[in-house]
């Protein structure tokens, strides 16, 4: 799982898109904490990579790790608590820093792995960075993107939906195929 954290966590009830009617919303103060409670057992991460600016590293990383231990679904899985690794990144205030963030992601995600992205938290530029990194990881490292989750915290309903946006990555493949067909016939 590759994610970032909110610098101002707030409690919310999350529910995954397509969850059975019997499923209850999951309370959490960070979307990745809700995510590990909602994904199927075979999709639980073995490692969590957390993009952290200095501010996030100082203020939110340890509470996230502590809370993860409390919400890890021990009762429904034999999987141990995943290793959580902090990826220290710059704030992304200019193009040099944006490239540094991309390079940090490319450097830390292992080859040939299955990867889930949670793009909920972070600066508004982060979804674009995740998107670019995901494309590079697929091509250069043979990474298989399992899902791209986004928790819709700003919707004006009590239960915050968590949607899978991986369709957007598939759309890029469609674009490439259409362009290749148009150019090559």
PDB file of C-alpha atoms in Angstrom:
ATOM      1  CA  UNK A   1       0.000   0.000   0.000  1.00  0.00           C
ATOM      2  CA  UNK A   2       1.341   3.408  -0.973  1.00  0.00           C
ATOM      3  CA  UNK A   3      -0.372   6.310   0.757  1.00  0.00           C
ATOM      4  CA  UNK A   4      -0.023   9.653   2.452  1.00  0.00           C
ATOM      5  CA  UNK A   5      -1.599  10.974   5.622  1.00  0.00           C
ATOM      6  CA  UNK A   6      -3.707  13.951   6.500  1.00  0.00           C
ATOM      7  CA  UNK A   7      -1.933  16.629   8.495  1.00  0.00           C
ATOM      8  CA  UNK A   8      -5.271  17.359  10.200  1.00  0.00           C
ATOM      9  CA  UNK A   9      -6.905  13.969  10.774  1.00  0.00           C
ATOM     10  CA  UNK A  10     -10.620  13.959  11.388  1.00  0.00           C
ATOM     11  CA  UNK A  11     -12.888  11.161  12.426  1.00  0.00           C
ATOM     12  CA  UNK A  12     -15.150   9.833   9.697  1.00  0.00           C
ATOM     13  CA  UNK A  13     -17.138   6.738   8.864  1.00  0.00           C
ATOM     14  CA  UNK A  14     -15.994   5.103   5.616  1.00  0.00           C
ATOM     15  CA  UNK A  15     -17.720   2.553   3.404  1.00  0.00           C
ATOM     16  CA  UNK A  16     -16.177   0.901   0.369  1.00  0.00           C
ATOM     17  CA  UNK A  17     -17.915   1.184  -2.984  1.00  0.00           C
ATOM     18  CA  UNK A  18     -19.818  -2.001  -3.740  1.00  0.00           C
ATOM     19  CA  UNK A  19     -19.811  -3.211  -0.130  1.00  0.00           C
ATOM     20  CA  UNK A  20     -22.667  -5.581   0.760  1.00  0.00           C
ATOM     21  CA  UNK A  21     -25.716  -3.947   2.342  1.00  0.00           C
ATOM     22  CA  UNK A  22     -24.943  -5.796   5.576  1.00  0.00           C
ATOM     23  CA  UNK A  23     -21.542  -4.128   5.852  1.00  0.00           C
ATOM     24  CA  UNK A  24     -21.278  -1.396   8.435  1.00  0.00           C
ATOM     25  CA  UNK A  25     -19.253   1.778   7.936  1.00  0.00           C
ATOM     26  CA  UNK A  26     -15.732   1.734   9.372  1.00  0.00           C
ATOM     27  CA  UNK A  27     -14.663   4.576  11.682  1.00  0.00           C
ATOM     28  CA  UNK A  28     -11.143   6.010  11.296  1.00  0.00           C
ATOM     29  CA  UNK A  29      -9.292   9.317  11.373  1.00  0.00           C
ATOM     30  CA  UNK A  30      -7.061   8.540   8.357  1.00  0.00           C
ATOM     31  CA  UNK A  31      -8.290   6.886   5.153  1.00  0.00           C
ATOM     32  CA  UNK A  32      -5.542   4.201   5.086  1.00  0.00           C
ATOM     33  CA  UNK A  33      -6.686   3.067   8.551  1.00  0.00           C
ATOM     34  CA  UNK A  34     -10.199   2.577   7.206  1.00  0.00           C
ATOM     35  CA  UNK A  35      -8.897   0.890   4.080  1.00  0.00           C
ATOM     36  CA  UNK A  36      -7.098  -1.928   5.908  1.00  0.00           C
ATOM     37  CA  UNK A  37     -10.345  -2.672   7.725  1.00  0.00           C
ATOM     38  CA  UNK A  38     -12.395  -2.849   4.518  1.00  0.00           C
ATOM     39  CA  UNK A  39     -10.328  -4.611   1.859  1.00  0.00           C
ATOM     40  CA  UNK A  40     -10.682  -8.373   1.446  1.00  0.00           C
ATOM     41  CA  UNK A  41      -8.147 -10.469   3.346  1.00  0.00           C
ATOM     42  CA  UNK A  42      -6.231 -11.382   0.190  1.00  0.00           C
ATOM     43  CA  UNK A  43      -5.777  -7.654  -0.559  1.00  0.00           C
ATOM     44  CA  UNK A  44      -4.335  -6.691   2.830  1.00  0.00           C
ATOM     45  CA  UNK A  45      -0.899  -5.115   2.453  1.00  0.00           C
ATOM     46  CA  UNK A  46       2.299  -6.804   3.548  1.00  0.00           C
ATOM     47  CA  UNK A  47       3.973  -3.397   3.621  1.00  0.00           C
ATOM     48  CA  UNK A  48       2.702   0.163   3.870  1.00  0.00           C
ATOM     49  CA  UNK A  49       4.748   2.955   2.319  1.00  0.00           C
ATOM     50  CA  UNK A  50       3.760   6.352   3.689  1.00  0.00           C
ATOM     51  CA  UNK A  51       4.807   9.504   1.843  1.00  0.00           C
ATOM     52  CA  UNK A  52       5.738  12.011   4.550  1.00  0.00           C
ATOM     53  CA  UNK A  53       6.821  15.595   4.382  1.00  0.00           C
ATOM     54  CA  UNK A  54       8.863  16.668   7.427  1.00  0.00           C
ATOM     55  CA  UNK A  55       5.720  18.030   9.050  1.00  0.00           C
ATOM     56  CA  UNK A  56       3.784  14.786   8.537  1.00  0.00           C
ATOM     57  CA  UNK A  57       6.735  12.705   9.692  1.00  0.00           C
ATOM     58  CA  UNK A  58       6.946  14.713  12.916  1.00  0.00           C
ATOM     59  CA  UNK A  59       3.228  14.941  13.668  1.00  0.00           C
ATOM     60  CA  UNK A  60       1.271  12.096  12.069  1.00  0.00           C
ATOM     61  CA  UNK A  61       3.498   9.105  11.291  1.00  0.00           C
ATOM     62  CA  UNK A  62       3.799   7.693  14.821  1.00  0.00           C
ATOM     63  CA  UNK A  63       0.080   8.161  15.653  1.00  0.00           C
ATOM     64  CA  UNK A  64      -0.749   6.438  12.358  1.00  0.00           C
ATOM     65  CA  UNK A  65       1.476   3.461  13.235  1.00  0.00           C
ATOM     66  CA  UNK A  66      -0.013   3.281  16.748  1.00  0.00           C
ATOM     67  CA  UNK A  67      -3.576   3.421  15.384  1.00  0.00           C
ATOM     68  CA  UNK A  68      -2.792   0.820  12.727  1.00  0.00           C
ATOM     69  CA  UNK A  69      -1.926  -1.701  15.421  1.00  0.00           C
ATOM     70  CA  UNK A  70      -5.334  -1.056  17.010  1.00  0.00           C
ATOM     71  CA  UNK A  71      -7.408  -1.472  13.831  1.00  0.00           C
ATOM     72  CA  UNK A  72      -5.496  -4.237  12.039  1.00  0.00           C
ATOM     73  CA  UNK A  73      -8.105  -6.935  11.386  1.00  0.00           C
ATOM     74  CA  UNK A  74      -6.546  -9.625  13.569  1.00  0.00           C
ATOM     75  CA  UNK A  75      -9.861 -11.396  14.001  1.00  0.00           C
ATOM     76  CA  UNK A  76     -10.392 -12.089  10.299  1.00  0.00           C
ATOM     77  CA  UNK A  77      -6.874 -12.766   9.161  1.00  0.00           C
ATOM     78  CA  UNK A  78      -3.741 -14.595  10.085  1.00  0.00           C
ATOM     79  CA  UNK A  79      -1.649 -11.952   8.372  1.00  0.00           C
ATOM     80  CA  UNK A  80       0.746 -10.142  10.677  1.00  0.00           C
ATOM     81  CA  UNK A  81       0.760  -6.391  11.051  1.00  0.00           C
ATOM     82  CA  UNK A  82       2.481  -5.012   7.969  1.00  0.00           C
ATOM     83  CA  UNK A  83       5.796  -3.258   8.050  1.00  0.00           C
ATOM     84  CA  UNK A  84       5.215   0.500   7.815  1.00  0.00           C
ATOM     85  CA  UNK A  85       7.933   2.520   6.127  1.00  0.00           C
ATOM     86  CA  UNK A  86       8.141   6.270   5.955  1.00  0.00           C
ATOM     87  CA  UNK A  87       9.243   7.777   2.638  1.00  0.00           C
ATOM     88  CA  UNK A  88      10.470  11.270   3.412  1.00  0.00           C
ATOM     89  CA  UNK A  89       9.611  13.657   0.608  1.00  0.00           C
ATOM     90  CA  UNK A  90       9.870  17.408   0.007  1.00  0.00           C
ATOM     91  CA  UNK A  91       6.782  19.608   0.029  1.00  0.00           C
ATOM     92  CA  UNK A  92       6.526  19.668  -3.768  1.00  0.00           C
ATOM     93  CA  UNK A  93       6.742  23.452  -4.014  1.00  0.00           C
ATOM     94  CA  UNK A  94       8.412  23.459  -7.439  1.00  0.00           C
ATOM     95  CA  UNK A  95       9.076  21.147 -10.375  1.00  0.00           C
ATOM     96  CA  UNK A  96      12.393  19.958  -8.901  1.00  0.00           C
ATOM     97  CA  UNK A  97      10.657  18.852  -5.699  1.00  0.00           C
ATOM     98  CA  UNK A  98       7.835  17.204  -7.665  1.00  0.00           C
ATOM     99  CA  UNK A  99      10.415  15.135  -9.565  1.00  0.00           C
ATOM    100  CA  UNK A 100      12.068  14.265  -6.234  1.00  0.00           C
ATOM    101  CA  UNK A 101       8.746  12.876  -4.991  1.00  0.00           C
ATOM    102  CA  UNK A 102       8.322  10.776  -8.151  1.00  0.00           C
ATOM    103  CA  UNK A 103      11.892   9.499  -7.797  1.00  0.00           C
ATOM    104  CA  UNK A 104      11.327   8.627  -4.126  1.00  0.00           C
ATOM    105  CA  UNK A 105       8.284   6.561  -5.073  1.00  0.00           C
ATOM    106  CA  UNK A 106      10.070   4.839  -7.965  1.00  0.00           C
ATOM    107  CA  UNK A 107      13.029   4.088  -5.723  1.00  0.00           C
ATOM    108  CA  UNK A 108      11.043   2.612  -2.812  1.00  0.00           C
ATOM    109  CA  UNK A 109       8.386   0.499  -4.566  1.00  0.00           C
ATOM    110  CA  UNK A 110       9.846  -2.957  -5.248  1.00  0.00           C
ATOM    111  CA  UNK A 111       9.861  -4.582  -8.669  1.00  0.00           C
ATOM    112  CA  UNK A 112       7.162  -7.048  -9.718  1.00  0.00           C
ATOM    113  CA  UNK A 113       4.950  -6.323  -6.700  1.00  0.00           C
ATOM    114  CA  UNK A 114       1.203  -5.899  -6.388  1.00  0.00           C
ATOM    115  CA  UNK A 115       0.503  -2.332  -5.307  1.00  0.00           C
ATOM    116  CA  UNK A 116      -2.554  -0.573  -3.953  1.00  0.00           C
ATOM    117  CA  UNK A 117      -2.661   3.217  -3.897  1.00  0.00           C
ATOM    118  CA  UNK A 118      -4.638   5.357  -1.481  1.00  0.00           C
ATOM    119  CA  UNK A 119      -4.714   8.856  -2.951  1.00  0.00           C
ATOM    120  CA  UNK A 120      -7.071  10.383  -0.382  1.00  0.00           C
ATOM    121  CA  UNK A 121      -4.668  12.522   1.623  1.00  0.00           C
ATOM    122  CA  UNK A 122      -1.856  14.848   0.669  1.00  0.00           C
ATOM    123  CA  UNK A 123      -1.467  18.022  -1.296  1.00  0.00           C
ATOM    124  CA  UNK A 124      -3.785  18.490  -4.262  1.00  0.00           C
ATOM    125  CA  UNK A 125      -0.910  17.666  -6.600  1.00  0.00           C
ATOM    126  CA  UNK A 126      -0.454  14.196  -5.085  1.00  0.00           C
ATOM    127  CA  UNK A 127      -3.068  12.353  -7.180  1.00  0.00           C
ATOM    128  CA  UNK A 128      -1.221  13.496 -10.300  1.00  0.00           C
ATOM    129  CA  UNK A 129       2.083  12.334  -8.815  1.00  0.00           C
ATOM    130  CA  UNK A 130       0.578   8.957  -7.906  1.00  0.00           C
ATOM    131  CA  UNK A 131      -0.810   8.674 -11.420  1.00  0.00           C
ATOM    132  CA  UNK A 132       2.542   9.370 -13.092  1.00  0.00           C
ATOM    133  CA  UNK A 133       4.368   7.090 -10.657  1.00  0.00           C
ATOM    134  CA  UNK A 134       1.857   4.289 -11.266  1.00  0.00           C
ATOM    135  CA  UNK A 135       2.391   4.503 -15.028  1.00  0.00           C
ATOM    136  CA  UNK A 136       6.172   4.404 -14.629  1.00  0.00           C
ATOM    137  CA  UNK A 137       6.022   1.570 -12.071  1.00  0.00           C
ATOM    138  CA  UNK A 138       3.895  -0.563 -14.380  1.00  0.00           C
ATOM    139  CA  UNK A 139       6.209  -0.049 -17.340  1.00  0.00           C
ATOM    140  CA  UNK A 140       9.641   0.077 -15.702  1.00  0.00           C
ATOM    141  CA  UNK A 141       9.253  -2.249 -12.736  1.00  0.00           C
ATOM    142  CA  UNK A 142       6.465  -4.620 -13.749  1.00  0.00           C
ATOM    143  CA  UNK A 143       4.308  -3.476 -10.838  1.00  0.00           C
ATOM    144  CA  UNK A 144       0.669  -4.551 -10.928  1.00  0.00           C
ATOM    145  CA  UNK A 145      -1.680  -1.855  -9.643  1.00  0.00           C
ATOM    146  CA  UNK A 146      -4.406  -3.638  -7.683  1.00  0.00           C
ATOM    147  CA  UNK A 147      -6.553  -0.606  -6.901  1.00  0.00           C
ATOM    148  CA  UNK A 148      -6.442   3.171  -6.614  1.00  0.00           C
ATOM    149  CA  UNK A 149      -8.625   4.165  -3.672  1.00  0.00           C
ATOM    150  CA  UNK A 150      -9.973   7.601  -2.903  1.00  0.00           C
ATOM    151  CA  UNK A 151     -12.140   8.378   0.116  1.00  0.00           C
ATOM    152  CA  UNK A 152     -14.588  11.167  -0.651  1.00  0.00           C
ATOM    153  CA  UNK A 153     -14.279  13.115   2.599  1.00  0.00           C
ATOM    154  CA  UNK A 154     -15.857  16.313   1.285  1.00  0.00           C
ATOM    155  CA  UNK A 155     -19.215  14.823   0.319  1.00  0.00           C
ATOM    156  CA  UNK A 156     -22.076  16.089   2.454  1.00  0.00           C
ATOM    157  CA  UNK A 157     -23.193  12.677   3.669  1.00  0.00           C
ATOM    158  CA  UNK A 158     -22.350  11.000   6.966  1.00  0.00           C
ATOM    159  CA  UNK A 159     -20.735   7.893   5.516  1.00  0.00           C
ATOM    160  CA  UNK A 160     -17.767   8.722   3.304  1.00  0.00           C
ATOM    161  CA  UNK A 161     -17.613   6.522   0.188  1.00  0.00           C
ATOM    162  CA  UNK A 162     -14.300   4.941  -0.775  1.00  0.00           C
ATOM    163  CA  UNK A 163     -14.119   4.486  -4.533  1.00  0.00           C
ATOM    164  CA  UNK A 164     -11.649   2.627  -6.725  1.00  0.00           C
ATOM    165  CA  UNK A 165     -10.311   4.934  -9.435  1.00  0.00           C
ATOM    166  CA  UNK A 166      -8.082   2.359 -11.141  1.00  0.00           C
ATOM    167  CA  UNK A 167     -10.322   2.701 -14.200  1.00  0.00           C
ATOM    168  CA  UNK A 168      -8.417   5.923 -14.920  1.00  0.00           C
ATOM    169  CA  UNK A 169      -5.193   3.938 -15.378  1.00  0.00           C
ATOM    170  CA  UNK A 170      -7.031   1.610 -17.755  1.00  0.00           C
ATOM    171  CA  UNK A 171      -8.206   4.655 -19.732  1.00  0.00           C
ATOM    172  CA  UNK A 172      -4.571   5.559 -20.398  1.00  0.00           C
ATOM    173  CA  UNK A 173      -4.096   2.117 -21.963  1.00  0.00           C
ATOM    174  CA  UNK A 174      -7.166   2.718 -24.142  1.00  0.00           C
ATOM    175  CA  UNK A 175      -5.749   6.082 -25.195  1.00  0.00           C
ATOM    176  CA  UNK A 176      -2.409   4.530 -26.059  1.00  0.00           C
ATOM    177  CA  UNK A 177      -4.074   1.739 -28.057  1.00  0.00           C
ATOM    178  CA  UNK A 178      -6.268   4.224 -29.957  1.00  0.00           C
ATOM    179  CA  UNK A 179      -3.291   6.463 -30.695  1.00  0.00           C
ATOM    180  CA  UNK A 180      -1.153   3.544 -31.843  1.00  0.00           C
ATOM    181  CA  UNK A 181      -3.984   2.307 -34.086  1.00  0.00           C
ATOM    182  CA  UNK A 182      -4.502   5.779 -35.562  1.00  0.00           C
ATOM    183  CA  UNK A 183      -0.788   6.246 -36.277  1.00  0.00           C
ATOM    184  CA  UNK A 184      -0.019   2.748 -37.509  1.00  0.00           C
ATOM    185  CA  UNK A 185      -3.311   1.626 -38.997  1.00  0.00           C
TER     186      UNK A 185
END
